[in-house]
Coordinates of C-alpha atoms and ligand atoms in Angstrom, one line a residue:
X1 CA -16.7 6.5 -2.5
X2 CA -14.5 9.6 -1.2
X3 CA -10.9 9.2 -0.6
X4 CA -11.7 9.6 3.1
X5 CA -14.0 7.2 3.4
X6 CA -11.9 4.6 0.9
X7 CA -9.0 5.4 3.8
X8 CA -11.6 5.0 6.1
X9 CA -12.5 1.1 5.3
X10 CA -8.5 0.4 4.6
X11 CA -7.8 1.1 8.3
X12 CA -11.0 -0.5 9.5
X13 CA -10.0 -3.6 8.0
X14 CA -6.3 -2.9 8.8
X15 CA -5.1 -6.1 11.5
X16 CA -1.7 -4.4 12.7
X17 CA -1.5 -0.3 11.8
X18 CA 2.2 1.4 11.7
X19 CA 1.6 5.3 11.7
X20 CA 4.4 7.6 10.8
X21 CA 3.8 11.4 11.3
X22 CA 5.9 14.2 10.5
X23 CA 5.7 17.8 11.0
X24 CA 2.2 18.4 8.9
X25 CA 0.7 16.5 12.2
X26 CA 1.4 19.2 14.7
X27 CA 0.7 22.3 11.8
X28 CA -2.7 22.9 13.1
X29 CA -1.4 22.9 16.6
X30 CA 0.7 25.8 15.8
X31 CA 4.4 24.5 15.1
X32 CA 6.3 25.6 12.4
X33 CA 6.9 22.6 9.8
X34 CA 10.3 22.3 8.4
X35 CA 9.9 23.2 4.5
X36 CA 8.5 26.1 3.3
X37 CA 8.3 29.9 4.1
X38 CA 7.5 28.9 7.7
X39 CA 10.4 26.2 8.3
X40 CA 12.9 29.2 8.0
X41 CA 14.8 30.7 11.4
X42 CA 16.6 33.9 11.2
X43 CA 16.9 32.8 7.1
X44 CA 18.5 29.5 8.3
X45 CA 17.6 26.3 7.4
X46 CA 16.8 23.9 9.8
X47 CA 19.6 21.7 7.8
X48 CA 22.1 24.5 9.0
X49 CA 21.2 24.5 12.3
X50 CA 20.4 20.8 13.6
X51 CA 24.3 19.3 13.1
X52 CA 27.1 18.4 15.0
X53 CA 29.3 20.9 13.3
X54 CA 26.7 23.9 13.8
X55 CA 26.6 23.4 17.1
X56 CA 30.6 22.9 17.4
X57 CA 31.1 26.5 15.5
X58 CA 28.4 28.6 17.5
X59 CA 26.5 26.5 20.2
X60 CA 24.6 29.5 21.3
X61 CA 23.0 29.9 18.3
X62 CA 22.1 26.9 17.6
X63 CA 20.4 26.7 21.6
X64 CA 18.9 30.4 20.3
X65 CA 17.0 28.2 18.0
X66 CA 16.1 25.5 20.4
X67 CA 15.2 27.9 22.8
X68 CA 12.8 29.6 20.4
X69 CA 11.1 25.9 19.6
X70 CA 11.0 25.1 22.6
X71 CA 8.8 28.1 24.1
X72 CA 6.6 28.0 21.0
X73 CA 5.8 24.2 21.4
X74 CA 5.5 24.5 25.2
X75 CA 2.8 26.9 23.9
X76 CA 1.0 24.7 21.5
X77 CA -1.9 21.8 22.8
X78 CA -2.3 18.6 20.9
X79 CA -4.6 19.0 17.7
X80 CA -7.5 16.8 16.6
X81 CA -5.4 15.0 14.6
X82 CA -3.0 13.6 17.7
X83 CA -6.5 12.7 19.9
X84 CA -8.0 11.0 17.4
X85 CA -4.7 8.9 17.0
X86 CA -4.2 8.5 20.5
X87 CA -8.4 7.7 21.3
X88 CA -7.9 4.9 17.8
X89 CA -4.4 3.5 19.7
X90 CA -5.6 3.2 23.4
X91 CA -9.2 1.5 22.4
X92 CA -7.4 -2.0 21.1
X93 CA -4.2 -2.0 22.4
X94 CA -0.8 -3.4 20.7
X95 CA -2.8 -2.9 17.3
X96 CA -1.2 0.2 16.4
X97 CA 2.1 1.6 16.8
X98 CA 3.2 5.1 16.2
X99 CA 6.7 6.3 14.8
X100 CA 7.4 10.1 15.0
X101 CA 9.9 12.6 13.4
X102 CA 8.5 15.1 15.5
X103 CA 10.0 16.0 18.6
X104 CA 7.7 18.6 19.9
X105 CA 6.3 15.7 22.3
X106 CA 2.8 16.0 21.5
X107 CA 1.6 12.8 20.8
X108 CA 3.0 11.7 24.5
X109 CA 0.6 14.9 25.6
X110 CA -2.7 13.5 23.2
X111 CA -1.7 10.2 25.1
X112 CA -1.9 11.5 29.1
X113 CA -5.0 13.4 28.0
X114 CA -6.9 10.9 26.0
X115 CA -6.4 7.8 28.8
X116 CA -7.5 10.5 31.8
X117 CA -11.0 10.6 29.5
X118 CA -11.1 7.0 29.1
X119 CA -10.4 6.6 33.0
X120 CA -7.4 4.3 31.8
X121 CA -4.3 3.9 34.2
X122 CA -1.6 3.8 31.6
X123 CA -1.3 6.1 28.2
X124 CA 1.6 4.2 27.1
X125 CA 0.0 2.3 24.2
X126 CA -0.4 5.5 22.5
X127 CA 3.3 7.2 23.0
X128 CA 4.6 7.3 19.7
X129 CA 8.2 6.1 19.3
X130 CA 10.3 9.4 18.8
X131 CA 12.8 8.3 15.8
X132 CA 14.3 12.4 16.1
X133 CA 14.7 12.6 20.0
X134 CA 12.1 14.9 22.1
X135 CA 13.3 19.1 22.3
X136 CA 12.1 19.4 25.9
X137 CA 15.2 16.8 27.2
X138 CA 18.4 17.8 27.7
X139 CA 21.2 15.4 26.8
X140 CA 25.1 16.3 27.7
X141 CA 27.5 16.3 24.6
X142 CA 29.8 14.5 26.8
X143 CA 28.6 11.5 28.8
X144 CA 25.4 11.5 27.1
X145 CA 23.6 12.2 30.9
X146 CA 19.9 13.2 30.0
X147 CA 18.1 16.0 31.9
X148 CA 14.0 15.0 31.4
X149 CA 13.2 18.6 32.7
X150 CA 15.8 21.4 31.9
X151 CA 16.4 25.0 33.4
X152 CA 14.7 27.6 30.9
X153 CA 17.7 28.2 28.5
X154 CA 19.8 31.6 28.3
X155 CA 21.3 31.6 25.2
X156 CA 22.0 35.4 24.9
X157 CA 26.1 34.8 25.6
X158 CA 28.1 31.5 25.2
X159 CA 29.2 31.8 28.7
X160 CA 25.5 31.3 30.3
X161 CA 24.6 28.2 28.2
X162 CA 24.1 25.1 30.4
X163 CA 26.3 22.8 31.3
X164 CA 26.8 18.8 32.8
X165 CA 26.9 19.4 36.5
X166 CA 28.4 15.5 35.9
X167 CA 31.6 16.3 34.0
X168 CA 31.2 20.0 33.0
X169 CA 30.8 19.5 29.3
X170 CA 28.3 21.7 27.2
X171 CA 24.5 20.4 27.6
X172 CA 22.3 19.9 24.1
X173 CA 18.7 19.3 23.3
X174 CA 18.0 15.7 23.1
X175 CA 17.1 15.4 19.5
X176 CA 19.3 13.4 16.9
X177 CA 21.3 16.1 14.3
X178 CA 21.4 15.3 10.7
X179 CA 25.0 13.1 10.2
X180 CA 24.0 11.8 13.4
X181 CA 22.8 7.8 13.9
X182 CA 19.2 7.4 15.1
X183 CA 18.9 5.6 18.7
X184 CA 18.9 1.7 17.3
X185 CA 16.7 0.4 19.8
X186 CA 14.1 3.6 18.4
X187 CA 14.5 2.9 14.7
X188 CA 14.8 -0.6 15.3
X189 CA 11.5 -0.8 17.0
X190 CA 9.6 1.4 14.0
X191 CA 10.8 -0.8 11.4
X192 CA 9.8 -4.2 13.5
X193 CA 6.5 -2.6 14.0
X194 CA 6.5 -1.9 9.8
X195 CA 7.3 -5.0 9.3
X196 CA 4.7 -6.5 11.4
X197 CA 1.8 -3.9 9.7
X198 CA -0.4 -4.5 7.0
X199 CA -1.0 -1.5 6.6
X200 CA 1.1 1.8 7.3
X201 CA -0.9 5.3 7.5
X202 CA 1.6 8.4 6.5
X203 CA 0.8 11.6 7.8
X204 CA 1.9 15.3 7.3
X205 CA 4.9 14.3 6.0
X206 CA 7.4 15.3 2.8
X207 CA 8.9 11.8 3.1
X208 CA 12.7 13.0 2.7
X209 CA 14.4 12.2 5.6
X210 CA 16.1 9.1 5.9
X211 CA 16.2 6.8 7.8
X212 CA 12.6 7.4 9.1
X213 CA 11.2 8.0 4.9
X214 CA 11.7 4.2 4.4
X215 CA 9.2 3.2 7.3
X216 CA 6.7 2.7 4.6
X217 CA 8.5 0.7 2.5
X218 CA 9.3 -1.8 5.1
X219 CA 5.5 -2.0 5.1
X220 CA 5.4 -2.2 1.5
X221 CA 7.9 -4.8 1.3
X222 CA 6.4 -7.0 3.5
X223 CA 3.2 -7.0 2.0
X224 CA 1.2 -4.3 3.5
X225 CA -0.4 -1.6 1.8
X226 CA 0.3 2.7 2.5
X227 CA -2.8 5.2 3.3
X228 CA -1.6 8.9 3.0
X229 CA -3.1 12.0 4.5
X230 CA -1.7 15.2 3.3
X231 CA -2.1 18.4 1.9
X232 CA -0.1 17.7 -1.1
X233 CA 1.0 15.0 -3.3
X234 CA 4.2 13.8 -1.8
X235 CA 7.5 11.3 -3.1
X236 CA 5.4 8.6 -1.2
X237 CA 1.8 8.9 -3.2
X238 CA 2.7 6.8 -6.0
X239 CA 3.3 4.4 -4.1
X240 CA -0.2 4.7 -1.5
X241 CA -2.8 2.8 -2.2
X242 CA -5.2 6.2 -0.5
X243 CA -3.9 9.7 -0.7
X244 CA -6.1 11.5 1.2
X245 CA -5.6 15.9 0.5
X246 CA -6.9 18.0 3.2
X247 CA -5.5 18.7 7.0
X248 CA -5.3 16.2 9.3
X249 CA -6.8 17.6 11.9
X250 CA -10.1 17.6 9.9
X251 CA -9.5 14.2 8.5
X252 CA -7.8 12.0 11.0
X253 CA -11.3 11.8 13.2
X254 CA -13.1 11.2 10.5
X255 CA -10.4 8.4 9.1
X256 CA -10.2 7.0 12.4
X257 CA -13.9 6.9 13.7
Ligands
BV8_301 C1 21.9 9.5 9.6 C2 15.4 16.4 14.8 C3 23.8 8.1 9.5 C4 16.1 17.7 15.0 C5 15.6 15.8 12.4 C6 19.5 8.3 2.4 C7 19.2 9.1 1.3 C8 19.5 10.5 1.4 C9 20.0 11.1 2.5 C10 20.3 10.3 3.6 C11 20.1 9.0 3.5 N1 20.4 8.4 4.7 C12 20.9 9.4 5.5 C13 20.8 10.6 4.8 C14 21.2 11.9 5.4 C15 20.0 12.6 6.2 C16 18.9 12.8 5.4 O1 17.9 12.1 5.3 N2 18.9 14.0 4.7 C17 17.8 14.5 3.9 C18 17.6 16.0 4.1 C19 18.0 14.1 2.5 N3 19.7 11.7 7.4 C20 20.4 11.9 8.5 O2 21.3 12.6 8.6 C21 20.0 11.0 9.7 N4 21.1 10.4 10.3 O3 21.6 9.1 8.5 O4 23.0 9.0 10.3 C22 24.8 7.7 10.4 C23 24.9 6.4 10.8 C24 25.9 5.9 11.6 C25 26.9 6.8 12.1 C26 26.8 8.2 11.7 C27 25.7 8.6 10.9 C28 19.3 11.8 10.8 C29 18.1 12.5 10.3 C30 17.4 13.2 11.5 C31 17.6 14.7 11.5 N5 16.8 15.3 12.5 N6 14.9 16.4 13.4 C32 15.2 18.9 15.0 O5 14.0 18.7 14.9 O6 15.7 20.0 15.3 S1 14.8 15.7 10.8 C33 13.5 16.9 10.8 O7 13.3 17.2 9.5 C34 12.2 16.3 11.3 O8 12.3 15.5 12.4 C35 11.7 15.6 10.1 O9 12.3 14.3 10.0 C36 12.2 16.4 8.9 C37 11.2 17.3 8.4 O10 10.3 16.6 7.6 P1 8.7 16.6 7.8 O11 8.5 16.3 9.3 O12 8.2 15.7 6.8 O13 8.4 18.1 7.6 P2 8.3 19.0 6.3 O14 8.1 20.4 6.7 O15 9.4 18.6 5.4 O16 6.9 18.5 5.6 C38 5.7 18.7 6.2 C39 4.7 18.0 5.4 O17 3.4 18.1 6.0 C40 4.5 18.5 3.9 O18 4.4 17.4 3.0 C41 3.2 19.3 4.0 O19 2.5 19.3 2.8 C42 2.4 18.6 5.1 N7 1.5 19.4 5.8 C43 1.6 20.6 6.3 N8 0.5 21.0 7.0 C44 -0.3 19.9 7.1 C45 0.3 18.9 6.3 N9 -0.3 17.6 6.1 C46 -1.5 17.5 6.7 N10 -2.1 18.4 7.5 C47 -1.6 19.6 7.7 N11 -2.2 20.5 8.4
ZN302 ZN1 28.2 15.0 31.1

């Protein structure tokens, strides 16, 4: 039996599915993932850019950046990979629940699309819970006011960056910095749904940051087995029952047919 098709009976037989996705899901789509030659901006790492204290020494760089994300994703159209999820997700209901680092907001897209074919009134059973924030929010730095759809961003001077119109102070995209606490009620939902999963599929992800890398384990702990799609070994495969290499765009629709 292939690896795909092994993967392919695990999730078939799978009661309660937890799906954590990283950057290597929205690759095919056309956004940059985070390590490697492409993860780099400008020769910066993202880890230079996406903190409190970069954005305290030079906020219009660090909006430069977001800027420059956020025109490239508004660009980009769910893959196979995020349909297939969102098709496997809105045909039963509560039965799986998916946590994302990404926060280029395409699952939510796969989502609306996927129901409109089905004829189904509400995409919410496949939104994915967005552990990192979403880039296409604003949120001020301030009073924490959020903006769902923000003015296109000028970041050529400090002076033209936007601003709270509630108390003045500098806006920020809505995503959560490294050194930064996750929203509770976001990580606290993933790891109730991990808990709750027998089995937890990993996809397109290195499985380094924290708190988000330890989804699988809650799995694990609780007695549930991991399926991983990649195209590399990761920290996690040791530890998966099925590591699947290839893209997930190719192998998501046939994992999840
Ligand atoms: C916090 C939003 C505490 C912003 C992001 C425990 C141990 C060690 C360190 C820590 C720890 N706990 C906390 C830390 C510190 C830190 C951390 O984890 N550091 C790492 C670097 C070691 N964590 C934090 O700072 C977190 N906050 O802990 O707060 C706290 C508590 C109370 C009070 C104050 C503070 C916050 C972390 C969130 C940071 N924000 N994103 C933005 O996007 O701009 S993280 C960002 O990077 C992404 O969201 C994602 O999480 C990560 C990138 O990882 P991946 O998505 O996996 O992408 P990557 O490129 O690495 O890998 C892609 C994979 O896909 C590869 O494996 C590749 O082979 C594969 N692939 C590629 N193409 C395909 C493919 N696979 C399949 N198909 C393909 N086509
Ligand atoms: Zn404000």
């Amino acid at each position: 039996m292939t690896a795909t098709a092994r993967a392919r009976t695990l999730v078939a037989s799978a009661e309660r599915m937890v799906v954590l996705t990283g950057a290597g899901m929205s690759a095919e789509s056309g956004v940059p993932t985070f390590r490697g030659p492409a993860g780099l901006w400008k020769s910066f790492r993202p880890e230079e850019l996406a903190t409190p204290r970069a954005f305290a020494r030079d906020p219009r760089l660090v909006w430069e950046w977001y800027a420059w994300r956020r025109s490239l994703v508004a660009d980009c159209q769910p893959n196979p990979a995020h349909l297939a999820l969102a098709r496997f997700a809105l045909e039963a209901p509560g039965r799986t629940t998916t946590v994302t680092q990404n926060v280029d907001g395409l699952h939510h897209r796969a989502a609306r699309s996927v129901a409109d074919d089905l004829g189904m009134s509400s995409p919410e059973p496949a939104f994915a819970l967005e552990v990192h924030g979403a880039i296409h929010r604003d949120r001020c730095s301030g009073c924490a006011r959020l903006v769902d759809t923000p003015a296109e961003v000028d970041a050529t001077d400090a002076t033209s960056l936007p601003r709270c119109d509630h108390c003045g102070h500098l806006m920020r995209p809505d995503v959560v910095w490294f050194g930064e606490p996750l929203d509770p009620d976001v990580i606290g939902a993933a790891f109730a749904a991990a808990r709750a999963a027998d089995l937890c599929l990993v996809v397109g992800t290195s499985a380094l940051v924290h708190p988000a890398a330890s989804v699988p384990d809650v799995t694990l702990r609780s007695g549930g087995i991991v399926v991983e799609v990649n195209l590399e070994p990761t920290p996690l495969s040791p530890r998966a029952t099925s590591s699947v290499m290839g893209r997930a765009g190719e192998l998501l629709p046939e994992i999840l047919a």
